[in-house]
Short mmCIF file of C-alpha atoms and ligand atoms in Angstrom, two decimals:
data_model
loop_
_atom_site.label_atom_id
_atom_site.label_comp_id
_atom_site.label_asym_id
_atom_site.label_seq_id
_atom_site.Cartn_x
_atom_site.Cartn_y
_atom_site.Cartn_z
CA MET A 13 16.08 -11.95 1.88
CA THR A 14 16.39 -8.90 4.14
CA ALA A 15 19.85 -7.35 3.67
CA GLY A 16 18.08 -4.11 2.69
CA ARG A 17 15.10 -2.54 4.45
CA PHE A 18 11.52 -2.89 3.31
CA ILE A 19 9.16 0.06 3.74
CA SER A 20 5.51 0.17 2.70
CA LEU A 21 3.23 3.17 2.34
CA GLU A 22 -0.46 2.61 2.96
CA GLY A 23 -3.65 4.66 3.13
CA GLY A 24 -6.73 5.53 1.12
CA GLU A 25 -6.78 6.77 -2.48
CA GLY A 26 -5.25 10.19 -3.01
CA ALA A 27 -3.53 10.27 0.39
CA GLY A 28 -0.16 10.96 -1.24
CA LYS A 29 1.47 7.50 -1.27
CA SER A 30 3.01 7.82 -4.75
CA THR A 31 4.15 11.39 -4.04
CA GLN A 32 5.78 10.30 -0.78
CA ALA A 33 7.34 7.17 -2.31
CA ARG A 34 9.21 9.43 -4.74
CA ALA A 35 10.09 12.06 -2.12
CA LEU A 36 11.27 9.50 0.44
CA ALA A 37 13.34 7.70 -2.22
CA ALA A 38 15.06 10.99 -3.11
CA ALA A 39 15.76 11.78 0.55
CA LEU A 40 17.23 8.33 1.24
CA GLU A 41 19.24 8.28 -2.00
CA ALA A 42 20.75 11.60 -0.92
CA ARG A 43 22.06 9.70 2.13
CA GLY A 44 23.71 7.14 -0.17
CA ILE A 45 21.10 4.40 0.31
CA PRO A 46 20.24 2.39 -2.84
CA ILE A 47 16.48 2.46 -3.35
CA VAL A 48 13.96 0.53 -5.39
CA VAL A 49 10.50 2.13 -5.61
CA THR A 50 7.68 -0.22 -6.52
CA ARG A 51 3.92 -0.51 -6.17
CA GLU A 52 0.97 -2.84 -5.70
CA PRO A 53 -0.94 -4.23 -7.34
CA GLY A 54 1.94 -4.57 -9.78
CA GLY A 55 5.68 -4.13 -9.54
CA SER A 56 6.66 -7.12 -11.71
CA ASP A 57 5.59 -8.16 -15.22
CA GLY A 58 3.17 -10.81 -13.99
CA ALA A 59 1.76 -8.64 -11.22
CA GLU A 60 1.24 -5.72 -13.61
CA SER A 61 -0.84 -8.06 -15.82
CA ILE A 62 -2.93 -9.01 -12.79
CA ARG A 63 -3.25 -5.28 -11.90
CA ALA A 64 -5.12 -4.70 -15.16
CA LEU A 65 -7.58 -7.48 -14.24
CA LEU A 66 -8.10 -6.01 -10.78
CA LEU A 67 -8.53 -2.32 -11.56
CA THR A 68 -10.62 -2.36 -14.74
CA GLY A 69 -14.17 -3.48 -15.43
CA GLU A 70 -17.37 -3.46 -13.41
CA THR A 71 -17.21 -2.88 -9.65
CA ASN A 72 -18.56 -6.42 -9.06
CA ARG A 73 -16.28 -8.08 -11.66
CA TRP A 74 -14.70 -10.24 -8.93
CA SER A 75 -16.09 -11.71 -5.73
CA PRO A 76 -14.18 -10.74 -2.57
CA HIS A 77 -12.66 -14.26 -2.47
CA SER A 78 -11.47 -14.13 -6.10
CA GLU A 79 -10.12 -10.63 -5.53
CA ALA A 80 -8.17 -11.68 -2.41
CA LEU A 81 -6.64 -14.57 -4.38
CA LEU A 82 -5.68 -12.29 -7.29
CA PHE A 83 -4.01 -9.77 -4.95
CA ALA A 84 -2.15 -12.63 -3.21
CA ALA A 85 -1.02 -14.06 -6.57
CA ALA A 86 0.17 -10.66 -7.79
CA ARG A 87 2.02 -10.12 -4.51
CA ALA A 88 3.71 -13.54 -4.67
CA ASP A 89 5.12 -12.70 -8.11
CA HIS A 90 6.12 -9.19 -6.98
CA VAL A 91 7.94 -10.52 -3.90
CA GLU A 92 9.64 -13.31 -5.89
CA ARG A 93 10.73 -11.22 -8.87
CA THR A 94 11.22 -7.66 -7.57
CA ILE A 95 11.16 -7.15 -3.80
CA GLY A 96 13.13 -10.21 -2.71
CA PRO A 97 15.99 -9.74 -5.21
CA ALA A 98 16.25 -6.01 -4.40
CA LEU A 99 16.45 -6.67 -0.64
CA SER A 100 18.99 -9.45 -1.18
CA ALA A 101 21.12 -7.05 -3.23
CA GLY A 102 21.14 -4.61 -0.28
CA SER A 103 18.67 -2.06 -1.66
CA TRP A 104 15.94 -0.52 0.41
CA VAL A 105 12.52 -1.12 -1.12
CA ILE A 106 9.74 1.48 -0.89
CA CYS A 107 6.44 -0.11 -1.84
CA ASP A 108 3.31 1.91 -2.64
CA ARG A 109 0.75 -0.38 -0.90
CA PHE A 110 1.41 -3.97 0.29
CA LEU A 111 -0.26 -6.62 2.46
CA ASP A 112 -2.09 -4.17 4.76
CA SER A 113 -4.10 -2.94 1.76
CA THR A 114 -5.48 -6.46 1.29
CA ARG A 115 -6.27 -6.65 5.02
CA ALA A 116 -8.09 -3.29 4.85
CA TYR A 117 -9.87 -3.53 1.45
CA GLN A 118 -10.57 -7.25 0.92
CA GLY A 119 -10.51 -7.97 4.67
CA ALA A 120 -12.27 -5.25 6.66
CA ALA A 121 -14.25 -3.62 3.84
CA GLU A 122 -15.18 -6.73 1.82
CA GLY A 123 -15.50 -9.26 4.64
CA ILE A 124 -12.59 -11.69 4.11
CA ASP A 125 -11.29 -12.95 7.44
CA ASP A 126 -7.92 -11.43 8.44
CA ALA A 127 -6.56 -14.89 9.27
CA ALA A 128 -7.38 -16.05 5.72
CA VAL A 129 -5.58 -13.03 4.19
CA LEU A 130 -2.53 -13.76 6.36
CA ALA A 131 -2.65 -17.48 5.44
CA LEU A 132 -2.63 -16.61 1.72
CA HIS A 133 0.30 -14.29 2.36
CA ALA A 134 2.19 -17.00 4.28
CA PHE A 135 1.69 -19.40 1.34
CA GLY A 136 2.29 -16.96 -1.54
CA SER A 137 4.95 -14.61 -0.17
CA LYS A 138 6.47 -16.60 2.72
CA GLY A 139 4.83 -14.11 5.11
CA LEU A 140 7.23 -11.30 4.22
CA LEU A 141 6.42 -8.17 6.22
CA PRO A 142 7.81 -4.65 5.83
CA ASP A 143 10.34 -3.44 8.40
CA ARG A 144 8.23 -0.29 8.64
CA THR A 145 4.81 0.65 7.32
CA PHE A 146 3.48 4.20 7.22
CA VAL A 147 -0.25 4.79 6.99
CA LEU A 148 -0.84 8.17 5.33
CA ASP A 149 -3.89 9.21 7.26
CA MET A 150 -6.51 11.60 5.92
CA GLY A 151 -10.30 11.67 5.59
CA PRO A 152 -11.50 9.61 2.60
CA GLU A 153 -13.40 12.63 1.19
CA GLU A 154 -10.26 14.79 1.00
CA GLY A 155 -8.29 11.91 -0.56
CA ALA A 156 -11.04 11.39 -3.17
CA ARG A 157 -11.01 15.13 -3.95
CA ARG A 158 -7.23 15.06 -4.47
CA ALA A 159 -7.44 11.96 -6.70
CA ALA A 160 -10.31 13.47 -8.72
CA ARG A 161 -8.33 16.69 -9.27
CA ARG A 162 -5.35 14.60 -10.41
CA ASP A 163 -7.34 12.22 -12.66
CA GLY A 164 -9.94 14.64 -14.00
CA GLY A 165 -12.74 12.51 -12.52
CA ALA A 166 -11.65 9.12 -14.00
CA THR A 167 -11.97 6.29 -11.43
CA ASP A 168 -11.00 2.62 -11.01
CA ARG A 169 -13.08 -0.26 -9.56
CA PHE A 170 -12.15 0.65 -5.99
CA ALA A 171 -12.56 4.42 -6.13
CA GLN A 172 -16.15 3.80 -7.33
CA ARG A 173 -17.17 2.25 -3.96
CA ASP A 174 -19.34 4.24 -1.55
CA SER A 175 -18.19 6.33 1.40
CA ALA A 176 -18.98 3.57 3.95
CA PHE A 177 -16.53 1.29 2.10
CA HIS A 178 -13.75 3.91 2.18
CA GLN A 179 -14.45 4.68 5.85
CA ALA A 180 -14.16 0.94 6.68
CA VAL A 181 -10.77 0.92 4.92
CA ALA A 182 -9.57 3.98 6.88
CA ASP A 183 -10.75 2.44 10.18
CA ALA A 184 -8.97 -0.83 9.33
CA PHE A 185 -5.64 0.90 8.73
CA ARG A 186 -5.97 2.63 12.12
CA ARG A 187 -6.74 -0.70 13.81
CA ILE A 188 -3.75 -2.41 12.20
CA ALA A 189 -1.49 0.45 13.36
CA ALA A 190 -2.86 0.22 16.90
CA HIS A 191 -2.22 -3.55 17.02
CA GLU A 192 1.27 -3.47 15.46
CA PRO A 193 2.89 -0.24 16.75
CA ASP A 194 6.48 -1.44 16.20
CA ARG A 195 5.94 -1.93 12.48
CA VAL A 196 3.08 0.42 11.59
CA ARG A 197 3.06 4.19 12.17
CA MET A 198 0.26 6.65 11.44
CA VAL A 199 1.29 9.87 9.68
CA ASP A 200 -0.95 12.92 9.29
CA ALA A 201 -1.13 13.23 5.48
CA THR A 202 -3.11 16.49 5.43
CA ARG A 203 0.09 18.55 5.84
CA PRO A 204 2.26 19.92 2.99
CA VAL A 205 4.30 17.34 1.04
CA GLU A 206 7.62 18.34 2.66
CA ALA A 207 6.21 18.06 6.20
CA VAL A 208 4.90 14.56 5.48
CA THR A 209 8.27 13.47 4.06
CA ALA A 210 10.00 14.84 7.18
CA ALA A 211 7.62 12.79 9.36
CA LEU A 212 8.47 9.64 7.36
CA LEU A 213 12.20 10.24 7.82
CA ASP A 214 11.63 10.74 11.56
CA GLY A 215 9.78 7.44 11.60
CA LEU A 216 12.79 5.69 10.05
CA ALA A 217 15.35 7.09 12.51
CA ASP A 218 15.78 3.73 14.27
CA LEU A 219 16.43 1.95 10.96
CA LEU A 220 18.93 4.44 9.54
N1 LIG B 310 -6.06 -2.46 -3.52
C1 LIG B 310 -6.76 -3.42 -2.84
O1 LIG B 310 -8.00 -3.39 -2.81
N2 LIG B 310 -6.07 -4.42 -2.21
C2 LIG B 310 -4.73 -4.52 -2.25
O2 LIG B 310 -4.15 -5.45 -1.67
C3 LIG B 310 -4.01 -3.49 -2.95
C4 LIG B 310 -4.70 -2.49 -3.57
C5 LIG B 310 -2.51 -3.56 -3.02
C6 LIG B 310 -4.96 0.62 -6.40
O3 LIG B 310 -5.17 1.81 -6.96
C7 LIG B 310 -6.31 0.17 -5.85
O4 LIG B 310 -6.18 -1.19 -5.48
C8 LIG B 310 -6.63 0.94 -4.60
C9 LIG B 310 -6.83 -0.10 -3.52
C10 LIG B 310 -6.80 -1.39 -4.22
N3 LIG B 310 -7.79 1.69 -4.87
N4 LIG B 310 -8.35 2.51 -4.12
N5 LIG B 310 -9.00 3.27 -3.58
P1 LIG B 310 -4.00 2.77 -7.46
O5 LIG B 310 -2.67 2.14 -7.27
O6 LIG B 310 -4.37 3.16 -8.84
O7 LIG B 310 -4.23 4.02 -6.58
P2 LIG B 310 -4.15 4.26 -5.03
O8 LIG B 310 -3.22 3.29 -4.42
O9 LIG B 310 -5.51 4.33 -4.46
O10 LIG B 310 -3.47 5.64 -4.88
P3 LIG B 310 -3.68 6.93 -5.66
O11 LIG B 310 -5.11 7.30 -5.90
O12 LIG B 310 -2.81 6.82 -6.89
O13 LIG B 310 -3.19 8.03 -4.69
P4 LIG B 310 -1.84 8.27 -3.86
O14 LIG B 310 -0.68 7.58 -4.51
O15 LIG B 310 -2.07 8.00 -2.43
O16 LIG B 310 -1.69 9.84 -4.01
P5 LIG B 310 -0.75 10.74 -4.99
O17 LIG B 310 -0.94 10.35 -6.40
O18 LIG B 310 0.61 10.79 -4.45
O19 LIG B 310 -1.44 12.15 -4.71
C11 LIG B 310 -2.74 12.43 -5.15
C12 LIG B 310 -2.82 13.93 -5.59
O20 LIG B 310 -2.64 14.74 -4.43
C13 LIG B 310 -1.72 14.32 -6.58
O21 LIG B 310 -2.23 15.25 -7.46
C14 LIG B 310 -0.65 14.95 -5.68
O22 LIG B 310 0.12 15.90 -6.36
C15 LIG B 310 -1.48 15.57 -4.58
N6 LIG B 310 -0.80 15.57 -3.27
C16 LIG B 310 -0.02 14.59 -2.75
N7 LIG B 310 0.41 14.94 -1.53
C17 LIG B 310 -0.13 16.15 -1.25
C18 LIG B 310 -0.04 17.01 -0.14
N8 LIG B 310 0.68 16.70 0.97
N9 LIG B 310 -0.73 18.18 -0.16
C19 LIG B 310 -1.47 18.50 -1.28
N10 LIG B 310 -1.57 17.74 -2.39
C20 LIG B 310 -0.91 16.57 -2.36
#
């Protein structure tokens, strides 16, 4: 499945993942690399339907266990229908959030055991991991301010959680990066867009 390279962008809300997915895609396409940009939850018809279930409604619409299962189901469809075929065709895939978001949000912040999240991923998505993951690191308050400016104050089920929840997510991403330094790199996301994109390209030098 891995003729192309698989890159994921992670971090809290408003950290610049979507902005950097587009900028990185443009920079890599300029080098002649075929790119597919996708996102989670979503990225395939079935997963986009599950996205609507996950992001709308009351904050407590799903229990942490139900939520972890829904994210794993969406990811299985996304890997099967979008990511796997793109990699097999030789494209690089840039994914706005992937497995580490489930480990950070449903795992660290909502209390689902990391081993259980990884077991669901092994079953649903054959354990597929990115070749490189970048955590766009910035304080949750600044990320929330950026997202609020962009969305005019509208929020989804996750953005509505309290600051302790978002701090637990940020801490989890840092822990994952510390434990898996070959795959996961921290990037200071407080800098201007172009500086962050340059840091991502630096972090891909060994794969290019
Ligand atoms: N979730 C989960 O719980 N478990 C999972 O397994 C997965 C997800 C996969 C998805 O929400 C929610 O699902 C997410 C976690 C949960 N919720 N939270 N929190 P989403 O897909 O709707 O949104 P998001 O993933 O949180 O990202 P976002 O809010 O869309 O933000 P972003 O993509 O990181 O940022 P952006 O849109 O690129 O930038 C935000 C604004 O800042 C925008 O106006 C930009 O122009 C601006 N920006 C970007 N970069 C810069 C720089 N460098 N300087 C200044 N301004 C900038």
